[in-house]
PDB file of C-alpha atoms in Angstrom:
ATOM      1  CA  MET S   1     -21.245  28.110  12.947  1.00 55.00           C
ATOM      2  CA  PRO S   2     -20.525  25.253   9.949  1.00 72.00           C
ATOM      3  CA  THR S   3     -17.582  23.500  10.268  1.00 85.00           C
ATOM      4  CA  GLU S   4     -14.814  22.951   7.601  1.00 88.00           C
ATOM      5  CA  LEU S   5     -16.414  19.760   6.524  1.00 90.00           C
ATOM      6  CA  ILE S   6     -19.871  21.027   6.032  1.00 90.00           C
ATOM      7  CA  LYS S   7     -17.756  24.104   3.899  1.00 91.00           C
ATOM      8  CA  GLN S   8     -16.453  21.471   1.846  1.00 91.00           C
ATOM      9  CA  LEU S   9     -20.075  19.684   1.284  1.00 91.00           C
ATOM     10  CA  LEU S  10     -21.855  22.915  -0.304  1.00 90.00           C
ATOM     11  CA  GLU S  11     -18.628  23.848  -2.379  1.00 91.00           C
ATOM     12  CA  ALA S  12     -18.999  20.011  -3.655  1.00 91.00           C
ATOM     13  CA  GLY S  13     -23.084  20.388  -4.088  1.00 90.00           C
ATOM     14  CA  VAL S  14     -23.355  17.649  -2.239  1.00 92.00           C
ATOM     15  CA  HIS S  15     -26.818  19.389  -0.643  1.00 88.00           C
ATOM     16  CA  PHE S  16     -28.765  19.353  -3.780  1.00 90.00           C
ATOM     17  CA  GLY S  17     -31.221  16.508  -4.251  1.00 88.00           C
ATOM     18  CA  HIS S  18     -33.961  15.520  -6.538  1.00 87.00           C
ATOM     19  CA  ARG S  19     -37.169  16.970  -7.772  1.00 88.00           C
ATOM     20  CA  THR S  20     -40.222  17.147  -5.255  1.00 86.00           C
ATOM     21  CA  SER S  21     -41.806  14.654  -7.471  1.00 85.00           C
ATOM     22  CA  ARG S  22     -39.307  12.249  -7.080  1.00 86.00           C
ATOM     23  CA  TRP S  23     -38.131  10.997  -3.788  1.00 88.00           C
ATOM     24  CA  ASN S  24     -38.631   8.728  -1.181  1.00 88.00           C
ATOM     25  CA  PRO S  25     -40.011   9.913   1.786  1.00 90.00           C
ATOM     26  CA  LYS S  26     -38.122   7.423   4.092  1.00 91.00           C
ATOM     27  CA  MET S  27     -35.479   9.889   2.865  1.00 91.00           C
ATOM     28  CA  ARG S  28     -37.707  12.864   5.268  1.00 91.00           C
ATOM     29  CA  ARG S  29     -34.928  12.490   7.992  1.00 92.00           C
ATOM     30  CA  TYR S  30     -32.150  13.897   6.000  1.00 92.00           C
ATOM     31  CA  ILE S  31     -33.978  16.546   3.940  1.00 91.00           C
ATOM     32  CA  PHE S  32     -33.455  20.303   5.288  1.00 91.00           C
ATOM     33  CA  GLY S  33     -35.934  21.964   2.869  1.00 90.00           C
ATOM     34  CA  GLN S  34     -37.118  22.749  -0.571  1.00 88.00           C
ATOM     35  CA  ARG S  35     -36.043  25.164  -3.155  1.00 89.00           C
ATOM     36  CA  SER S  36     -37.305  26.048  -6.549  1.00 87.00           C
ATOM     37  CA  GLY S  37     -38.977  22.950  -6.423  1.00 88.00           C
ATOM     38  CA  ILE S  38     -35.918  21.250  -5.446  1.00 90.00           C
ATOM     39  CA  TYR S  39     -35.177  19.060  -2.359  1.00 93.00           C
ATOM     40  CA  ILE S  40     -32.113  20.558  -0.186  1.00 93.00           C
ATOM     41  CA  ILE S  41     -30.219  17.820   1.967  1.00 94.00           C
ATOM     42  CA  ASP S  42     -29.390  18.794   5.531  1.00 92.00           C
ATOM     43  CA  LEU S  43     -25.567  19.034   5.212  1.00 93.00           C
ATOM     44  CA  LYS S  44     -25.459  18.282   9.451  1.00 93.00           C
ATOM     45  CA  LYS S  45     -26.819  15.196   8.913  1.00 94.00           C
ATOM     46  CA  THR S  46     -24.095  14.175   5.808  1.00 94.00           C
ATOM     47  CA  GLU S  47     -21.447  15.282   8.396  1.00 94.00           C
ATOM     48  CA  GLU S  48     -22.757  13.075  11.330  1.00 94.00           C
ATOM     49  CA  CYS S  49     -23.119   9.844   8.608  1.00 95.00           C
ATOM     50  CA  LEU S  50     -19.294  10.827   7.319  1.00 95.00           C
ATOM     51  CA  ASN S  51     -17.803  10.756  10.692  1.00 94.00           C
ATOM     52  CA  LYS S  52     -19.918   7.528  11.666  1.00 96.00           C
ATOM     53  CA  THR S  53     -18.805   5.979   8.480  1.00 96.00           C
ATOM     54  CA  ARG S  54     -14.979   6.804   9.069  1.00 95.00           C
ATOM     55  CA  ASP S  55     -14.974   5.135  12.542  1.00 95.00           C
ATOM     56  CA  PHE S  56     -16.387   2.286  10.955  1.00 96.00           C
ATOM     57  CA  LEU S  57     -13.710   2.303   8.182  1.00 95.00           C
ATOM     58  CA  LEU S  58     -10.953   3.250  10.701  1.00 94.00           C
ATOM     59  CA  ASP S  59     -12.084  -0.227  12.773  1.00 94.00           C
ATOM     60  CA  ILE S  60     -11.925  -2.481   9.390  1.00 94.00           C
ATOM     61  CA  THR S  61      -9.203  -1.498   7.831  1.00 94.00           C
ATOM     62  CA  SER S  62      -6.885  -1.233  10.979  1.00 93.00           C
ATOM     63  CA  LYS S  63      -7.278  -4.696  11.222  1.00 91.00           C
ATOM     64  CA  GLY S  64      -5.988  -5.391   7.525  1.00 90.00           C
ATOM     65  CA  GLU S  65      -9.790  -5.495   5.794  1.00 93.00           C
ATOM     66  CA  THR S  66     -10.828  -4.595   2.689  1.00 94.00           C
ATOM     67  CA  VAL S  67     -13.473  -2.376   0.737  1.00 95.00           C
ATOM     68  CA  LEU S  68     -15.324  -3.094  -2.568  1.00 96.00           C
ATOM     69  CA  PHE S  69     -15.884   0.227  -4.499  1.00 96.00           C
ATOM     70  CA  VAL S  70     -19.139   0.330  -6.377  1.00 95.00           C
ATOM     71  CA  GLY S  71     -19.737   2.969  -9.325  1.00 93.00           C
ATOM     72  CA  THR S  72     -21.188   2.114 -12.832  1.00 93.00           C
ATOM     73  CA  LYS S  73     -22.820   5.401 -13.641  1.00 92.00           C
ATOM     74  CA  LYS S  74     -20.953   7.378 -16.386  1.00 92.00           C
ATOM     75  CA  GLN S  75     -20.224  10.335 -13.748  1.00 90.00           C
ATOM     76  CA  SER S  76     -18.618   8.052 -11.026  1.00 92.00           C
ATOM     77  CA  GLN S  77     -16.244   5.581 -13.144  1.00 93.00           C
ATOM     78  CA  GLU S  78     -13.441   7.623 -13.231  1.00 94.00           C
ATOM     79  CA  VAL S  79     -13.766   8.929  -9.728  1.00 95.00           C
ATOM     80  CA  ILE S  80     -14.215   5.506  -8.035  1.00 95.00           C
ATOM     81  CA  GLN S  81     -11.505   3.750 -10.030  1.00 94.00           C
ATOM     82  CA  GLN S  82      -9.014   6.775  -9.187  1.00 94.00           C
ATOM     83  CA  GLU S  83     -10.115   6.934  -5.552  1.00 95.00           C
ATOM     84  CA  ALA S  84      -9.848   3.094  -4.956  1.00 94.00           C
ATOM     85  CA  THR S  85      -7.000   2.409  -6.606  1.00 94.00           C
ATOM     86  CA  ARG S  86      -5.163   5.875  -4.232  1.00 94.00           C
ATOM     87  CA  CYS S  87      -6.283   3.646  -1.213  1.00 93.00           C
ATOM     88  CA  GLY S  88      -5.439   0.133  -2.667  1.00 92.00           C
ATOM     89  CA  MET S  89      -8.962  -0.939  -2.793  1.00 94.00           C
ATOM     90  CA  TYR S  90     -10.814  -3.102  -5.390  1.00 95.00           C
ATOM     91  CA  TYR S  91     -13.665  -1.625  -7.604  1.00 95.00           C
ATOM     92  CA  VAL S  92     -16.520  -2.727  -9.655  1.00 94.00           C
ATOM     93  CA  THR S  93     -16.994   0.784 -12.544  1.00 93.00           C
ATOM     94  CA  GLN S  94     -18.522  -1.251 -15.626  1.00 89.00           C
ATOM     95  CA  ARG S  95     -21.714  -3.711 -15.413  1.00 87.00           C
ATOM     96  CA  TRP S  96     -22.426  -5.364 -12.212  1.00 91.00           C
ATOM     97  CA  LEU S  97     -22.084  -8.851 -12.728  1.00 89.00           C
ATOM     98  CA  GLY S  98     -25.088 -10.868 -11.328  1.00 88.00           C
ATOM     99  CA  GLY S  99     -23.254 -12.971  -8.427  1.00 90.00           C
ATOM    100  CA  LEU S 100     -20.191 -11.310  -8.503  1.00 92.00           C
ATOM    101  CA  LEU S 101     -21.084 -11.412  -4.240  1.00 93.00           C
ATOM    102  CA  THR S 102     -22.571 -14.538  -3.825  1.00 93.00           C
ATOM    103  CA  ASN S 103     -21.431 -16.803  -6.727  1.00 92.00           C
ATOM    104  CA  PHE S 104     -17.617 -15.596  -6.011  1.00 91.00           C
ATOM    105  CA  SER S 105     -16.326 -19.007  -6.827  1.00 89.00           C
ATOM    106  CA  THR S 106     -17.639 -18.937 -10.416  1.00 90.00           C
ATOM    107  CA  ILE S 107     -16.075 -15.405 -10.685  1.00 91.00           C
ATOM    108  CA  LYS S 108     -13.020 -16.545  -9.740  1.00 90.00           C
ATOM    109  CA  LYS S 109     -12.487 -19.138 -12.158  1.00 90.00           C
ATOM    110  CA  SER S 110     -13.204 -16.127 -15.146  1.00 90.00           C
ATOM    111  CA  ILE S 111     -10.572 -14.322 -13.434  1.00 90.00           C
ATOM    112  CA  GLU S 112      -7.955 -17.175 -13.097  1.00 91.00           C
ATOM    113  CA  ARG S 113      -8.306 -17.558 -16.868  1.00 90.00           C
ATOM    114  CA  LEU S 114      -7.738 -13.907 -17.196  1.00 90.00           C
ATOM    115  CA  LYS S 115      -4.615 -14.623 -15.585  1.00 89.00           C
ATOM    116  CA  ASP S 116      -4.068 -17.193 -17.572  1.00 90.00           C
ATOM    117  CA  ILE S 117      -4.079 -15.275 -20.511  1.00 88.00           C
ATOM    118  CA  GLU S 118      -1.576 -12.829 -19.627  1.00 87.00           C
ATOM    119  CA  ARG S 119       0.819 -15.631 -18.501  1.00 89.00           C
ATOM    120  CA  MET S 120       0.575 -16.740 -22.018  1.00 87.00           C
ATOM    121  CA  ARG S 121       1.297 -13.448 -23.294  1.00 85.00           C
ATOM    122  CA  GLN S 122       4.444 -13.069 -20.917  1.00 86.00           C
ATOM    123  CA  ASP S 123       5.795 -16.593 -21.377  1.00 86.00           C
ATOM    124  CA  GLY S 124       5.865 -16.496 -24.844  1.00 82.00           C
ATOM    125  CA  THR S 125       3.180 -18.861 -25.405  1.00 83.00           C
ATOM    126  CA  PHE S 126       1.821 -16.187 -27.690  1.00 81.00           C
ATOM    127  CA  GLU S 127       4.772 -16.402 -30.296  1.00 83.00           C
ATOM    128  CA  LYS S 128       3.673 -20.096 -30.662  1.00 83.00           C
ATOM    129  CA  LEU S 129       0.206 -19.660 -31.522  1.00 84.00           C
ATOM    130  CA  THR S 130      -1.219 -18.599 -34.909  1.00 85.00           C
ATOM    131  CA  LYS S 131      -2.861 -15.077 -35.461  1.00 86.00           C
ATOM    132  CA  LYS S 132      -6.072 -16.069 -35.666  1.00 89.00           C
ATOM    133  CA  GLU S 133      -5.421 -17.863 -32.105  1.00 89.00           C
ATOM    134  CA  VAL S 134      -3.746 -14.572 -30.585  1.00 86.00           C
ATOM    135  CA  ALA S 135      -6.485 -12.505 -31.626  1.00 90.00           C
ATOM    136  CA  ARG S 136      -9.341 -14.592 -30.092  1.00 91.00           C
ATOM    137  CA  LEU S 137      -7.043 -14.752 -27.265  1.00 89.00           C
ATOM    138  CA  GLU S 138      -6.561 -10.761 -27.234  1.00 89.00           C
ATOM    139  CA  LYS S 139     -10.235 -10.316 -27.218  1.00 92.00           C
ATOM    140  CA  GLU S 140     -11.175 -13.147 -24.237  1.00 90.00           C
ATOM    141  CA  SER S 141      -8.997 -10.810 -22.284  1.00 88.00           C
ATOM    142  CA  ALA S 142      -9.781  -7.354 -23.195  1.00 90.00           C
ATOM    143  CA  LYS S 143     -13.548  -8.680 -22.180  1.00 91.00           C
ATOM    144  CA  LEU S 144     -12.399 -10.100 -18.878  1.00 90.00           C
ATOM    145  CA  GLN S 145     -10.090  -7.066 -18.166  1.00 89.00           C
ATOM    146  CA  LYS S 146     -12.992  -4.958 -18.588  1.00 89.00           C
ATOM    147  CA  ASN S 147     -15.407  -6.765 -16.239  1.00 89.00           C
ATOM    148  CA  PHE S 148     -12.920  -8.171 -13.713  1.00 90.00           C
ATOM    149  CA  GLY S 149     -10.056  -5.519 -13.944  1.00 89.00           C
ATOM    150  CA  GLY S 150     -10.731  -4.006 -10.754  1.00 92.00           C
ATOM    151  CA  ILE S 151     -10.949  -6.976  -8.431  1.00 92.00           C
ATOM    152  CA  VAL S 152      -8.274  -9.462 -10.244  1.00 91.00           C
ATOM    153  CA  ASN S 153      -6.358  -9.846  -7.027  1.00 90.00           C
ATOM    154  CA  MET S 154      -9.504  -9.991  -5.082  1.00 91.00           C
ATOM    155  CA  GLU S 155      -8.887 -13.304  -3.287  1.00 89.00           C
ATOM    156  CA  HIS S 156     -11.969 -13.337  -1.080  1.00 91.00           C
ATOM    157  CA  LEU S 157     -14.908 -11.414  -0.255  1.00 93.00           C
ATOM    158  CA  PRO S 158     -14.827  -7.499   0.851  1.00 94.00           C
ATOM    159  CA  ARG S 159     -15.865  -6.794   4.636  1.00 94.00           C
ATOM    160  CA  ALA S 160     -17.821  -3.828   3.172  1.00 96.00           C
ATOM    161  CA  ILE S 161     -18.603  -2.431  -0.373  1.00 96.00           C
ATOM    162  CA  PHE S 162     -18.743   1.225  -0.941  1.00 96.00           C
ATOM    163  CA  VAL S 163     -21.759   2.107  -3.321  1.00 96.00           C
ATOM    164  CA  VAL S 164     -22.522   5.232  -5.703  1.00 94.00           C
ATOM    165  CA  ASP S 165     -26.115   5.753  -6.527  1.00 90.00           C
ATOM    166  CA  THR S 166     -27.889   2.884  -4.360  1.00 92.00           C
ATOM    167  CA  LYS S 167     -31.011   2.834  -6.456  1.00 91.00           C
ATOM    168  CA  LYS S 168     -29.125   2.010 -10.023  1.00 92.00           C
ATOM    169  CA  GLU S 169     -26.435  -0.415  -8.038  1.00 93.00           C
ATOM    170  CA  ASP S 170     -29.626  -2.570  -6.451  1.00 93.00           C
ATOM    171  CA  THR S 171     -28.374  -5.872  -7.370  1.00 94.00           C
ATOM    172  CA  ALA S 172     -25.082  -5.598  -5.775  1.00 94.00           C
ATOM    173  CA  VAL S 173     -26.879  -3.667  -2.407  1.00 95.00           C
ATOM    174  CA  ARG S 174     -29.065  -6.905  -2.272  1.00 95.00           C
ATOM    175  CA  GLU S 175     -26.312  -9.737  -2.741  1.00 95.00           C
ATOM    176  CA  ALA S 176     -24.355  -8.110  -0.022  1.00 95.00           C
ATOM    177  CA  ARG S 177     -27.175  -7.707   2.176  1.00 95.00           C
ATOM    178  CA  ARG S 178     -27.542 -11.458   1.414  1.00 95.00           C
ATOM    179  CA  LEU S 179     -24.937 -12.174   2.678  1.00 94.00           C
ATOM    180  CA  SER S 180     -24.368 -10.081   5.767  1.00 94.00           C
ATOM    181  CA  ILE S 181     -21.606  -7.485   4.213  1.00 95.00           C
ATOM    182  CA  PRO S 182     -21.963  -3.891   5.590  1.00 96.00           C
ATOM    183  CA  ILE S 183     -23.270  -1.373   2.944  1.00 96.00           C
ATOM    184  CA  ILE S 184     -21.590   2.097   2.639  1.00 96.00           C
ATOM    185  CA  GLY S 185     -23.543   4.410  -0.086  1.00 95.00           C
ATOM    186  CA  ILE S 186     -24.333   7.833  -1.062  1.00 95.00           C
ATOM    187  CA  VAL S 187     -28.385   8.039  -0.776  1.00 94.00           C
ATOM    188  CA  ASP S 188     -30.226  10.994  -2.612  1.00 92.00           C
ATOM    189  CA  THR S 189     -33.683  12.111  -1.913  1.00 92.00           C
ATOM    190  CA  ASN S 190     -34.645   9.272  -4.130  1.00 91.00           C
ATOM    191  CA  SER S 191     -33.162   6.384  -2.714  1.00 92.00           C
ATOM    192  CA  ASP S 192     -34.636   4.083   0.397  1.00 92.00           C
ATOM    193  CA  PRO S 193     -31.835   4.277   3.189  1.00 93.00           C
ATOM    194  CA  ASP S 194     -33.152   1.453   5.593  1.00 93.00           C
ATOM    195  CA  LEU S 195     -31.290  -0.690   3.020  1.00 93.00           C
ATOM    196  CA  ILE S 196     -27.945   0.580   3.751  1.00 95.00           C
ATOM    197  CA  ASP S 197     -26.012  -0.128   6.597  1.00 95.00           C
ATOM    198  CA  TYR S 198     -24.114   3.444   6.618  1.00 96.00           C
ATOM    199  CA  PRO S 199     -26.512   5.999   4.599  1.00 95.00           C
ATOM    200  CA  ILE S 200     -24.304   9.154   3.351  1.00 95.00           C
ATOM    201  CA  PRO S 201     -27.465  11.515   2.115  1.00 95.00           C
ATOM    202  CA  GLY S 202     -26.213  13.568  -0.767  1.00 93.00           C
ATOM    203  CA  ASN S 203     -26.166  14.561  -4.255  1.00 92.00           C
ATOM    204  CA  ASP S 204     -24.954  11.165  -6.583  1.00 90.00           C
ATOM    205  CA  ASP S 205     -25.235  12.537  -9.572  1.00 91.00           C
ATOM    206  CA  ALA S 206     -22.772  15.273  -9.612  1.00 92.00           C
ATOM    207  CA  THR S 207     -19.065  14.051 -10.327  1.00 93.00           C
ATOM    208  CA  LYS S 208     -18.123  17.290  -8.057  1.00 94.00           C
ATOM    209  CA  SER S 209     -20.069  15.464  -5.305  1.00 94.00           C
ATOM    210  CA  ILE S 210     -18.931  11.763  -5.772  1.00 94.00           C
ATOM    211  CA  ARG S 211     -15.570  12.805  -5.604  1.00 95.00           C
ATOM    212  CA  MET S 212     -15.817  14.893  -2.655  1.00 94.00           C
ATOM    213  CA  ILE S 213     -17.799  11.581  -0.710  1.00 95.00           C
ATOM    214  CA  SER S 214     -15.258   9.068  -2.609  1.00 95.00           C
ATOM    215  CA  SER S 215     -12.333  11.098  -1.422  1.00 95.00           C
ATOM    216  CA  PHE S 216     -13.304  11.393   2.678  1.00 95.00           C
ATOM    217  CA  ILE S 217     -13.737   7.145   1.884  1.00 96.00           C
ATOM    218  CA  ALA S 218     -10.275   6.889   0.481  1.00 95.00           C
ATOM    219  CA  ASP S 219      -8.922   9.169   2.812  1.00 95.00           C
ATOM    220  CA  SER S 220     -10.471   6.785   6.063  1.00 95.00           C
ATOM    221  CA  ILE S 221      -9.517   3.916   4.314  1.00 95.00           C
ATOM    222  CA  ILE S 222      -5.978   5.330   4.183  1.00 95.00           C
ATOM    223  CA  GLU S 223      -5.574   6.227   7.482  1.00 94.00           C
ATOM    224  CA  GLY S 224      -6.711   2.542   8.884  1.00 93.00           C
ATOM    225  CA  ARG S 225      -4.326   1.089   6.973  1.00 93.00           C
ATOM    226  CA  LYS S 226      -1.211   3.051   8.483  1.00 92.00           C
ATOM    227  CA  ARG S 227      -2.493   2.252  11.427  1.00 90.00           C
ATOM    228  CA  PHE S 228      -2.639  -1.484  10.258  1.00 91.00           C
ATOM    229  CA  LEU S 229       1.329  -1.479   9.038  1.00 89.00           C
ATOM    230  CA  SER S 230       2.303   0.374  12.314  1.00 87.00           C
ATOM    231  CA  TYR S 231       0.354  -2.684  14.034  1.00 85.00           C
ATOM    232  CA  LEU S 232       2.287  -5.234  11.954  1.00 85.00           C
ATOM    233  CA  SER S 233       5.850  -2.832  12.647  1.00 83.00           C
ATOM    234  CA  GLN S 234       5.539  -3.204  15.829  1.00 80.00           C
ATOM    235  CA  GLU S 235       4.649  -6.777  16.553  1.00 72.00           C
ATOM    236  CA  GLY S 236       7.491  -7.676  14.281  1.00 69.00           C
ATOM    237  CA  VAL S 237       9.449  -6.107  16.438  1.00 56.00           C
ATOM    238  CA  THR S 238       7.867  -7.591  19.562  1.00 61.00           C
ATOM    239  CA  ILE S 239       8.559 -10.867  18.162  1.00 53.00           C
ATOM    240  CA  LYS S 240      12.428 -10.071  17.763  1.00 54.00           C
ATOM    241  CA  THR S 241      12.945  -9.262  21.300  1.00 56.00           C
ATOM    242  CA  GLU S 242      10.967 -11.724  22.660  1.00 55.00           C
ATOM    243  CA  GLU S 243      13.764 -14.007  20.713  1.00 53.00           C
ATOM    244  CA  GLU S 244      16.434 -12.001  21.798  1.00 55.00           C
ATOM    245  CA  ARG S 245      15.455 -12.585  25.586  1.00 54.00           C
ATOM    246  CA  ALA S 246      14.665 -16.073  25.778  1.00 49.00           C
ATOM    247  CA  SER S 247      18.061 -16.645  23.539  1.00 50.00           C
ATOM    248  CA  VAL S 248      19.418 -14.786  26.651  1.00 45.00           C
ATOM    249  CA  MET S 249      17.660 -16.933  29.381  1.00 45.00           C
ATOM    250  CA  THR S 250      18.409 -20.490  27.970  1.00 44.00           C
ATOM    251  CA  GLY S 251      22.044 -19.254  26.644  1.00 47.00           C
ATOM    252  CA  ILE S 252      21.057 -20.738  22.934  1.00 43.00           C
ATOM    253  CA  THR S 253      21.169 -17.773  19.887  1.00 45.00           C
ATOM    254  CA  PRO S 254      18.519 -17.833  17.345  1.00 48.00           C
ATOM    255  CA  LEU S 255      20.076 -18.774  14.117  1.00 44.00           C
ATOM    256  CA  THR S 256      20.063 -16.231  11.068  1.00 50.00           C
ATOM    257  CA  PRO S 257      19.738 -17.318   7.670  1.00 51.00           C
ATOM    258  CA  GLU S 258      22.959 -16.638   7.237  1.00 52.00           C
ATOM    259  CA  SER S 259      24.105 -19.068  10.101  1.00 48.00           C
ATOM    260  CA  GLU S 260      21.293 -21.594   8.784  1.00 48.00           C
ATOM    261  CA  VAL S 261      23.151 -21.524   5.386  1.00 51.00           C
ATOM    262  CA  GLU S 262      27.078 -21.954   6.720  1.00 54.00           C
ATOM    263  CA  LEU S 263      25.162 -24.581   9.132  1.00 45.00           C
ATOM    264  CA  GLU S 264      23.812 -26.832   6.530  1.00 54.00           C
ATOM    265  CA  GLU S 265      27.081 -26.433   4.181  1.00 58.00           C
ATOM    266  CA  THR S 266      28.948 -28.109   7.073  1.00 53.00           C
ATOM    267  CA  GLU S 267      26.615 -30.879   7.185  1.00 52.00           C
ATOM    268  CA  GLU S 268      26.721 -31.290   3.926  1.00 57.00           C
ATOM    269  CA  LEU S 269      30.615 -31.610   3.796  1.00 57.00           C
ATOM    270  CA  LYS S 270      30.262 -34.063   6.518  1.00 51.00           C
ATOM    271  CA  ILE S 271      28.235 -36.465   5.050  1.00 53.00           C
ATOM    272  CA  LYS S 272      30.477 -36.333   1.773  1.00 57.00           C
ATOM    273  CA  GLU S 273      33.170 -37.188   3.677  1.00 58.00           C
ATOM    274  CA  ILE S 274      31.696 -40.061   5.174  1.00 52.00           C
ATOM    275  CA  GLU S 275      30.682 -40.820   1.851  1.00 57.00           C
ATOM    276  CA  GLU S 276      33.869 -40.888   0.583  1.00 61.00           C
ATOM    277  CA  MET S 277      35.218 -42.975   3.799  1.00 59.00           C
ATOM    278  CA  ILE S 278      32.630 -45.461   3.140  1.00 53.00           C
ATOM    279  CA  GLU S 279      33.737 -45.495  -0.409  1.00 59.00           C
ATOM    280  CA  ASP S 280      37.173 -46.253   0.324  1.00 60.00           C
ATOM    281  CA  LYS S 281      36.575 -49.030   2.810  1.00 53.00           C
ATOM    282  CA  GLN S 282      34.737 -50.998  -0.051  1.00 55.00           C
ATOM    283  CA  LEU S 283      37.284 -50.291  -2.618  1.00 55.00           C
ATOM    284  CA  SER S 284      40.014 -51.885  -0.223  1.00 56.00           C
ATOM    285  CA  GLU S 285      37.927 -54.414   0.695  1.00 53.00           C
ATOM    286  CA  GLU S 286      37.239 -55.839  -2.859  1.00 53.00           C
ATOM    287  CA  GLU S 287      41.132 -55.665  -3.942  1.00 54.00           C
ATOM    288  CA  THR S 288      42.119 -57.428  -0.459  1.00 51.00           C
ATOM    289  CA  ARG S 289      39.283 -60.688  -1.409  1.00 53.00           C
ATOM    290  CA  PRO S 290      40.504 -62.073  -4.368  1.00 53.00           C
ATOM    291  CA  THR S 291      44.177 -62.309  -2.386  1.00 52.00           C
ATOM    292  CA  LYS S 292      42.029 -64.424   0.338  1.00 50.00           C
ATOM    293  CA  LYS S 293      40.351 -66.316  -1.807  1.00 49.00           C
ATOM    294  CA  ALA S 294      43.880 -67.340  -3.507  1.00 52.00           C
ATOM    295  CA  ALA S 295      45.288 -67.817   0.108  1.00 51.00           C
ATOM    296  CA  ARG S 296      42.633 -70.521   0.271  1.00 55.00           C
ATOM    297  CA  LEU S 297      42.973 -72.656  -2.817  1.00 51.00           C
ATOM    298  CA  ARG S 298      46.907 -72.845  -2.259  1.00 55.00           C
ATOM    299  CA  MET S 299      46.015 -74.209   1.491  1.00 56.00           C
ATOM    300  CA  GLN S 300      43.548 -76.522  -0.435  1.00 56.00           C
ATOM    301  CA  ARG S 301      45.894 -77.849  -3.474  1.00 53.00           C
ATOM    302  CA  PRO S 302      47.772 -81.351  -2.600  1.00 55.00           C
ATOM    303  CA  THR S 303      51.100 -81.156  -2.575  1.00 52.00           C
ATOM    304  CA  LYS S 304      53.182 -83.680  -4.643  1.00 50.00           C
ATOM    305  CA  LYS S 305      55.112 -86.425  -3.615  1.00 49.00           C
ATOM    306  CA  GLY S 306      58.763 -86.826  -4.347  1.00 40.00           C
TER     307      GLY S 306
END
């Protein structure tokens, strides 16, 4: 009896592979058969791979890790951007720039340049420049936004990458393998599944199929992030409880932000009072000092004899 997931995969056309003349023999274990010269992918194997991938994604995202979505072919660009944005992850939908992973320190410089131009636009710097300079910066910003718009906030390398059409994105796959970054990829009948850590056999050409699998990946990430946020909230409650317990045992009440501000204001007032007392004392000494000097001069002055 087919499961609900297999029915959804069937409706999305995930089972359609390439023509029998274009195939990779390593995909044999994922092929159910052929019809009209087209290979049919075994959706039971696809379901097993999806469940395995979901467990992996739940594990890493529940620890706060990130995933990079990669899909530069025309059928996948819009889908990848939407699903990555929905689950709060990074994405690359334009041309994959060589060294994006292996030379990430250099890529970060280009991202910083994009951020600098955005700051110049917001803080009014553009108004002080000539039209020609502004046009040049706008053109540079548009180019950087096109290439790096999906990874602007990516401060470090992702824990895993999700790739649509691993054969087309071979550069991204090679870079991830070199850095030992786990790869999740949709592998069609013409792909090499041995290069992928978590292969998902399926149709990587139809938009409906790509959307179905990408949505499944995004839902798994969202569930993992919910677990992570729940863990953080519980940790916050635990820390607060431990502080309260410690205050009861020691008799010392932990300072709240409001009480800290009050304490700082009280200390400042005390310091001002001490400074005023010191100034008053110095003024009184200065006022009495000439009187003492005059008294000494009178005592030293010889008296006139009558």
